[in-house]
mmCIF file of N, CA and C in Angstrom:
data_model
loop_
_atom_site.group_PDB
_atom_site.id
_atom_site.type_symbol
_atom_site.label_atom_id
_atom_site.label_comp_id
_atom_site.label_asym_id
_atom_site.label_seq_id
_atom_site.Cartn_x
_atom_site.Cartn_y
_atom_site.Cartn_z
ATOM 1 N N UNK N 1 61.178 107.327 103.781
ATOM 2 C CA UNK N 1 62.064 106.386 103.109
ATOM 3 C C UNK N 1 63.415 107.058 102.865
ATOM 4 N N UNK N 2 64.563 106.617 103.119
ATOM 5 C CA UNK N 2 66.059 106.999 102.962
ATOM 6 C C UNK N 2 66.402 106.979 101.501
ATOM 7 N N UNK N 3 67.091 107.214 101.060
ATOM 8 C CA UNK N 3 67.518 107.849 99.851
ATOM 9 C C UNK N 3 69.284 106.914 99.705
ATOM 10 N N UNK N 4 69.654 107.114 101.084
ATOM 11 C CA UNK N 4 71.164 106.741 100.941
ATOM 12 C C UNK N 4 71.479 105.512 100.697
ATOM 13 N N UNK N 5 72.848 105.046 100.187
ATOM 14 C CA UNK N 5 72.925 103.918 99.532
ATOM 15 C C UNK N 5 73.700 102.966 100.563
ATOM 16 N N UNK N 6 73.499 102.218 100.374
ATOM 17 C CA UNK N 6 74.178 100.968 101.635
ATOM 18 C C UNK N 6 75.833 101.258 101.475
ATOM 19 N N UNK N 7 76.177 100.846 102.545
ATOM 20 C CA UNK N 7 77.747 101.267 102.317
ATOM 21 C C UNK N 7 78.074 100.089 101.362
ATOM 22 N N UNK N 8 78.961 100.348 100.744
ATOM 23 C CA UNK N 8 79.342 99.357 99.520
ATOM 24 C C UNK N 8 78.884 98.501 98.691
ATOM 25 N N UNK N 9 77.667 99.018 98.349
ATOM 26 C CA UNK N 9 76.886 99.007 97.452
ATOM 27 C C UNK N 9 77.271 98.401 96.377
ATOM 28 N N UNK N 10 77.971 99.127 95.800
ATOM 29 C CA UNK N 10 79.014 98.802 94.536
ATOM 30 C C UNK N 10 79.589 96.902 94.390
ATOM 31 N N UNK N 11 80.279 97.220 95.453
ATOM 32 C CA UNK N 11 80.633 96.127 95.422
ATOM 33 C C UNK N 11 79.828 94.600 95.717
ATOM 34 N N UNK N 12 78.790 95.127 96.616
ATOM 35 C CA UNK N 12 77.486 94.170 97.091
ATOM 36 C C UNK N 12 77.132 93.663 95.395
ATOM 37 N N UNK N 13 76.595 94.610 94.525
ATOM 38 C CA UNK N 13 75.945 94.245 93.383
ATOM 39 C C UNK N 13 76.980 93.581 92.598
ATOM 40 N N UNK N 14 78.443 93.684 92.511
ATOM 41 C CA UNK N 14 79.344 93.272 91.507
ATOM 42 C C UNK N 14 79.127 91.459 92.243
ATOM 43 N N UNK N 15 79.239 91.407 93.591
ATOM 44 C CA UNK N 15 79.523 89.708 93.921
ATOM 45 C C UNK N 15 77.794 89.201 93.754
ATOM 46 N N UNK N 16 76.867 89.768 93.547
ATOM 47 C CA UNK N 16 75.858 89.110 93.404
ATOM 48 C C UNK N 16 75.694 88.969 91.865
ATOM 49 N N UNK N 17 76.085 89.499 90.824
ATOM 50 C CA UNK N 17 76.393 89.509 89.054
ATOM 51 C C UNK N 17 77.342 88.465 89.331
ATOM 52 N N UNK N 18 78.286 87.864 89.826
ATOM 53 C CA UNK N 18 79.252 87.405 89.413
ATOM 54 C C UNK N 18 79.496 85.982 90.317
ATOM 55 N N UNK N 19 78.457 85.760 91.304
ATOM 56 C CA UNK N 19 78.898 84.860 91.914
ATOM 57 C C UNK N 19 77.018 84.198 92.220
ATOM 58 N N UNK N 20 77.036 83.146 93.055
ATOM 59 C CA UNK N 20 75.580 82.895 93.487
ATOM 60 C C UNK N 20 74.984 83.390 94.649
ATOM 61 N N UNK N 21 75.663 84.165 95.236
ATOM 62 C CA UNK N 21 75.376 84.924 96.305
ATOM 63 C C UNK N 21 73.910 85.562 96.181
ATOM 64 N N UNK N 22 73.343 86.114 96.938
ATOM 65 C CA UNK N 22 72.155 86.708 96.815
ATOM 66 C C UNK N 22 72.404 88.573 97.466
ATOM 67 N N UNK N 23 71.725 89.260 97.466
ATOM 68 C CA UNK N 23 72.149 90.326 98.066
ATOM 69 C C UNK N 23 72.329 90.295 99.197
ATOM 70 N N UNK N 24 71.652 89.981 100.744
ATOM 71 C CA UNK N 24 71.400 89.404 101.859
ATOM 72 C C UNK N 24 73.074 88.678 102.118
ATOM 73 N N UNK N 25 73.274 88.197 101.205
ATOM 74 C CA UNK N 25 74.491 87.194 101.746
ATOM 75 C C UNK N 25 75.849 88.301 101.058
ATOM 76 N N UNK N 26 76.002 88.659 100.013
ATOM 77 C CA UNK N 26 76.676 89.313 99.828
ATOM 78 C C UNK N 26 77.292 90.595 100.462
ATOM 79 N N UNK N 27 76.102 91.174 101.261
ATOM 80 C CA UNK N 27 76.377 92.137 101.853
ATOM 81 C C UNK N 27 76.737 91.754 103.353
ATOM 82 N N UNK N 28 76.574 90.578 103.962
ATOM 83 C CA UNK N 28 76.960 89.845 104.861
ATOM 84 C C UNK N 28 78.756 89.574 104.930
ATOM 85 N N UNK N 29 78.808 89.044 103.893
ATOM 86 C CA UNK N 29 80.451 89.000 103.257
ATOM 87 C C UNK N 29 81.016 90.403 103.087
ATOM 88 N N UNK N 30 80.318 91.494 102.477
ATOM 89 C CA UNK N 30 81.368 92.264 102.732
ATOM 90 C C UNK N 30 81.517 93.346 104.025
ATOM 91 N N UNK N 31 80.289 93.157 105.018
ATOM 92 C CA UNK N 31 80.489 93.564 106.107
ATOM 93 C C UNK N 31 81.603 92.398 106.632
ATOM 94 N N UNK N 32 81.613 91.375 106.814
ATOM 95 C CA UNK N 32 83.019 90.597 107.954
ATOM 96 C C UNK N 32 83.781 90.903 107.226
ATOM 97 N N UNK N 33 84.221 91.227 105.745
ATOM 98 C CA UNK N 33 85.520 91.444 105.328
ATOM 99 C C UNK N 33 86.266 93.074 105.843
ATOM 100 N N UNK N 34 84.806 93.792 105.668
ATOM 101 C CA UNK N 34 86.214 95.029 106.237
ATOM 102 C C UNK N 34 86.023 95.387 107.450
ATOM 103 N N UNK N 35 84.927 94.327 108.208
ATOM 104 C CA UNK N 35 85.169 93.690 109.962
ATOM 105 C C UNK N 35 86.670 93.441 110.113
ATOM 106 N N UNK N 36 87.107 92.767 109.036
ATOM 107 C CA UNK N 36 88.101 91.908 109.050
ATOM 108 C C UNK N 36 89.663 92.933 108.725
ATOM 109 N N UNK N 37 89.414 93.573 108.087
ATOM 110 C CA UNK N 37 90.576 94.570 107.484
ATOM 111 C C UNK N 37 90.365 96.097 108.563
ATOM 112 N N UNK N 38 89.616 96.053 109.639
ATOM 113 C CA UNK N 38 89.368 97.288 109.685
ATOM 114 C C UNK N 38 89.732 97.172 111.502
ATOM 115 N N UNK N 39 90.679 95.786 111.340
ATOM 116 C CA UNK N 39 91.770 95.790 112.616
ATOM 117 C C UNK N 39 93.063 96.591 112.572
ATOM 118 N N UNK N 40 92.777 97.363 113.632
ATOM 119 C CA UNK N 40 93.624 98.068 114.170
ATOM 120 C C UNK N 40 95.308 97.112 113.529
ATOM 121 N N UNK N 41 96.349 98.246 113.745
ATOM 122 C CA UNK N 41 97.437 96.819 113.123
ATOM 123 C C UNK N 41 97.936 96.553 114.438
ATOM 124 N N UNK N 42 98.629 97.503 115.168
ATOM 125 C CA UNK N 42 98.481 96.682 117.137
ATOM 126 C C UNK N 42 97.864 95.462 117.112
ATOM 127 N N UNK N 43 96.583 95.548 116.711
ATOM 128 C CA UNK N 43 95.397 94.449 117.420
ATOM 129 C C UNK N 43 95.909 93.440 116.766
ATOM 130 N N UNK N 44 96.298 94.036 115.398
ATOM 131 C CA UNK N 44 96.510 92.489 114.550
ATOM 132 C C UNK N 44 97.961 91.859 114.724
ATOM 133 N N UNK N 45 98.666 92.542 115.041
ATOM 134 C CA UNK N 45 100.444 91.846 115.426
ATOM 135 C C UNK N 45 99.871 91.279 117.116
ATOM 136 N N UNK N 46 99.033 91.595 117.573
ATOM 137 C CA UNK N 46 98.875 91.024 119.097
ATOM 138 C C UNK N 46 98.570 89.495 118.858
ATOM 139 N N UNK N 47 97.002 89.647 118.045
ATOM 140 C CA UNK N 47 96.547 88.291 117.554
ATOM 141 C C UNK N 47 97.259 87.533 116.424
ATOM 142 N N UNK N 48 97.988 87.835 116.162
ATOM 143 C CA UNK N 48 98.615 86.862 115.053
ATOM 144 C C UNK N 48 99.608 86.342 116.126
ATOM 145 N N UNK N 49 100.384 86.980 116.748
ATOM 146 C CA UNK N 49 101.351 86.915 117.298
ATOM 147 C C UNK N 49 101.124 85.281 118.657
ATOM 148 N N UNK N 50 99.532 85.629 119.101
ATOM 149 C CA UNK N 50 99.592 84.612 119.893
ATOM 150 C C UNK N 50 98.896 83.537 119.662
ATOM 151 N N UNK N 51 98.366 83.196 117.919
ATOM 152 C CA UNK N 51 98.053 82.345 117.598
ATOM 153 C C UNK N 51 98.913 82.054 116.560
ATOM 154 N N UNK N 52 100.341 82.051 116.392
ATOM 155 C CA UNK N 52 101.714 81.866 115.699
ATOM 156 C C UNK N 52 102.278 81.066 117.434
ATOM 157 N N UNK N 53 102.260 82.070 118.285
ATOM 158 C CA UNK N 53 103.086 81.138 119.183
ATOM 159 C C UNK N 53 102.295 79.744 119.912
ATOM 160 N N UNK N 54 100.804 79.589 119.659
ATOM 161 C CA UNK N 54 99.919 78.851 120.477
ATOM 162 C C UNK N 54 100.214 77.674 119.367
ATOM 163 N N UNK N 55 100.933 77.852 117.989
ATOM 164 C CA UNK N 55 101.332 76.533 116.960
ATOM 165 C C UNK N 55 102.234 76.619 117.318
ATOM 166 N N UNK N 56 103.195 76.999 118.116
ATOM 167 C CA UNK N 56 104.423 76.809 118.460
ATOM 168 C C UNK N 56 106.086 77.378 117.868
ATOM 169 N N UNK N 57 105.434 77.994 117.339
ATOM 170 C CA UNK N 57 106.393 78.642 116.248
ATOM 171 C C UNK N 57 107.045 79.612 117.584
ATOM 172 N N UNK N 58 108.433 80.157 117.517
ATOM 173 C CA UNK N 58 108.772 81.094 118.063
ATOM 174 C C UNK N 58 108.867 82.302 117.662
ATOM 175 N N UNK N 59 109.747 83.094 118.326
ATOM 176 C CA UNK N 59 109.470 84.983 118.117
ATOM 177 C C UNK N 59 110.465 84.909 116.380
ATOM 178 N N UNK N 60 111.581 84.282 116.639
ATOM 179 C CA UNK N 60 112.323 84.764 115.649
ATOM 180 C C UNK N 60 111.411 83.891 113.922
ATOM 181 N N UNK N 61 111.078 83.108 114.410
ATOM 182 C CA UNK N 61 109.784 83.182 113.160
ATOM 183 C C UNK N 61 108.721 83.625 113.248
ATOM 184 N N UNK N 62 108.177 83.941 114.820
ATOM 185 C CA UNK N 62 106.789 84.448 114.352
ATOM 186 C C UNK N 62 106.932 86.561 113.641
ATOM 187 N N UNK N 63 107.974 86.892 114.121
ATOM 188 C CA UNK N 63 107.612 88.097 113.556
ATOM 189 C C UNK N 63 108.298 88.589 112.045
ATOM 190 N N UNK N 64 108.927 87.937 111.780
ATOM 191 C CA UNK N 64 109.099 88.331 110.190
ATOM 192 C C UNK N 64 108.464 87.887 109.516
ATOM 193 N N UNK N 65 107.512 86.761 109.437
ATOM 194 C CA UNK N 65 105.781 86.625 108.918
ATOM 195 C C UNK N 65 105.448 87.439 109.285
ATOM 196 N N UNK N 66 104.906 88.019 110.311
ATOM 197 C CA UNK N 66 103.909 88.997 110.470
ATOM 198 C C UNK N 66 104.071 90.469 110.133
ATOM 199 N N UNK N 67 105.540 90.804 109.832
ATOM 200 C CA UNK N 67 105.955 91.648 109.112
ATOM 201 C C UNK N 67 105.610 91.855 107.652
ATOM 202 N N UNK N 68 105.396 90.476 106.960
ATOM 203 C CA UNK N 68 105.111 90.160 105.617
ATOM 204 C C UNK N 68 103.461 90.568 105.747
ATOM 205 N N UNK N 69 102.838 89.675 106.699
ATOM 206 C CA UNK N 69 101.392 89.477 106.479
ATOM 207 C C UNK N 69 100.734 90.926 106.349
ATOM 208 N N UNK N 70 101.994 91.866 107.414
ATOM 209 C CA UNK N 70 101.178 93.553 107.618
ATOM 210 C C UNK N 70 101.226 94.439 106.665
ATOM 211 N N UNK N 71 102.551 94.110 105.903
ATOM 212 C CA UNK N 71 102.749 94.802 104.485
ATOM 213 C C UNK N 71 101.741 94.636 103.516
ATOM 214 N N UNK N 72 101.319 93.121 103.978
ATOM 215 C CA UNK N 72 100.343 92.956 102.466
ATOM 216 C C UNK N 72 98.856 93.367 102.893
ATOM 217 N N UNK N 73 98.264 93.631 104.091
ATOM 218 C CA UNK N 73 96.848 93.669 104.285
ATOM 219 C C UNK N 73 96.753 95.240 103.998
ATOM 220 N N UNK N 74 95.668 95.559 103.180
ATOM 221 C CA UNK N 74 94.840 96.788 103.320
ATOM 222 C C UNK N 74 94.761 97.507 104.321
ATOM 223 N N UNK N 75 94.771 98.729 104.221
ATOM 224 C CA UNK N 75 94.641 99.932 105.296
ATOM 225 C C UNK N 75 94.060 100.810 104.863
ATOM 226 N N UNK N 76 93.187 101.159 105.994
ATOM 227 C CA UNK N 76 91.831 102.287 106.073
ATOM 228 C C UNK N 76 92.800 103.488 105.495
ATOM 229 N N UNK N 77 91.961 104.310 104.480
ATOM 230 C CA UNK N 77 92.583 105.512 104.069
ATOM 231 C C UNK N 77 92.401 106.696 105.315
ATOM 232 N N UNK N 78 93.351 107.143 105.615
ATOM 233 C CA UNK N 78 92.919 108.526 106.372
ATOM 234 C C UNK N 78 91.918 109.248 106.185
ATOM 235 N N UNK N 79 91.462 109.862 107.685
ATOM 236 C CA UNK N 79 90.234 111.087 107.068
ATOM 237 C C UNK N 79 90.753 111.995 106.648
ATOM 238 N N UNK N 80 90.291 112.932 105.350
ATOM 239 C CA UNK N 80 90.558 113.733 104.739
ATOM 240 C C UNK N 80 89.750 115.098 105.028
ATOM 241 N N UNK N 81 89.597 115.959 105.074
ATOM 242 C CA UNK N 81 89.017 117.156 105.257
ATOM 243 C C UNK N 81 88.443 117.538 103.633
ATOM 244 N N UNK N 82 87.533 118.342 103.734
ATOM 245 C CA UNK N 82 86.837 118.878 102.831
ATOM 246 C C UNK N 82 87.833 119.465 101.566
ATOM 247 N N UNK N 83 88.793 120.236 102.423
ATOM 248 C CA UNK N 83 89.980 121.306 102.006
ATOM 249 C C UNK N 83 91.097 119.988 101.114
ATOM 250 N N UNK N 84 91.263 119.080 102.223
ATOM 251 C CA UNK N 84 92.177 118.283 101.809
ATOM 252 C C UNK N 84 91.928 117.567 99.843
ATOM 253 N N UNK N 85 90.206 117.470 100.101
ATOM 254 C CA UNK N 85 89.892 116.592 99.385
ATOM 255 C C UNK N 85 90.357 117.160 98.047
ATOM 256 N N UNK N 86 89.890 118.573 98.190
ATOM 257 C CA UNK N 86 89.866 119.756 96.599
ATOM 258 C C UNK N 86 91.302 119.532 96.657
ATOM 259 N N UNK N 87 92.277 120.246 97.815
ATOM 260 C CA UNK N 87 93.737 119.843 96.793
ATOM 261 C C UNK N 87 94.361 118.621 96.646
ATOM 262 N N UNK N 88 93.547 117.639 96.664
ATOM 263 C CA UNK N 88 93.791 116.392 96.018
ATOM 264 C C UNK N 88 93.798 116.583 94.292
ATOM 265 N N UNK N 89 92.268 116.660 94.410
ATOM 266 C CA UNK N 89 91.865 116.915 92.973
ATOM 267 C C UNK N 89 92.532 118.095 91.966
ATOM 268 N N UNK N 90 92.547 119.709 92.887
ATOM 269 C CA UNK N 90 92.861 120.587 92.113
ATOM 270 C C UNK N 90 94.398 121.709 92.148
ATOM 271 N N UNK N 91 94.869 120.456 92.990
ATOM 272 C CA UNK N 91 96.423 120.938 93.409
ATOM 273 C C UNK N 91 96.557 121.749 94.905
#
């Protein structure tokens, strides 16, 4: 039997306290969400880009939205090294 804890755990148990979710579904949701955040940003100015122009919008509006949209989405923290981590913490 494994010992280790599901990846995001934490957060799995906070939307099942707080919402009607069940665990099963909760942890469903937060796997597509950082499915969802854990696009490359290339990938994501590609696909925004050609479902902005497939509504018809052009370049000179489609990319200063998508300038906005990239500022505001979440980004994977860098890997950190072991070394890195301590002089985080201890200077």
């Amino acid at each position: 039997m494994s010992t280790a804890r599901p990846l995001h755990e934490d957060l799995i148990q906070h939307l099942t306290r707080t919402t009607s979710l069940g665990p099963g579904e909760a942890a469903r949701v937060v796997a597509e969400v950082v499915t969802y955040f854990s696009e490359p940003a290339e990938d994501f100015v590609r696909r925004r880009h050609a479902e902005l122009k497939a509504r018809g919008l052009t370049n000179e509006q489609i990319f200063p939205g998508i300038a906005v949209e990239l500022s505001a989405r979440p980004v994977a923290a860098p890997e950190l090294s072991l070394r890195q981590l301590r002089r985080i913490v201890y200077g």
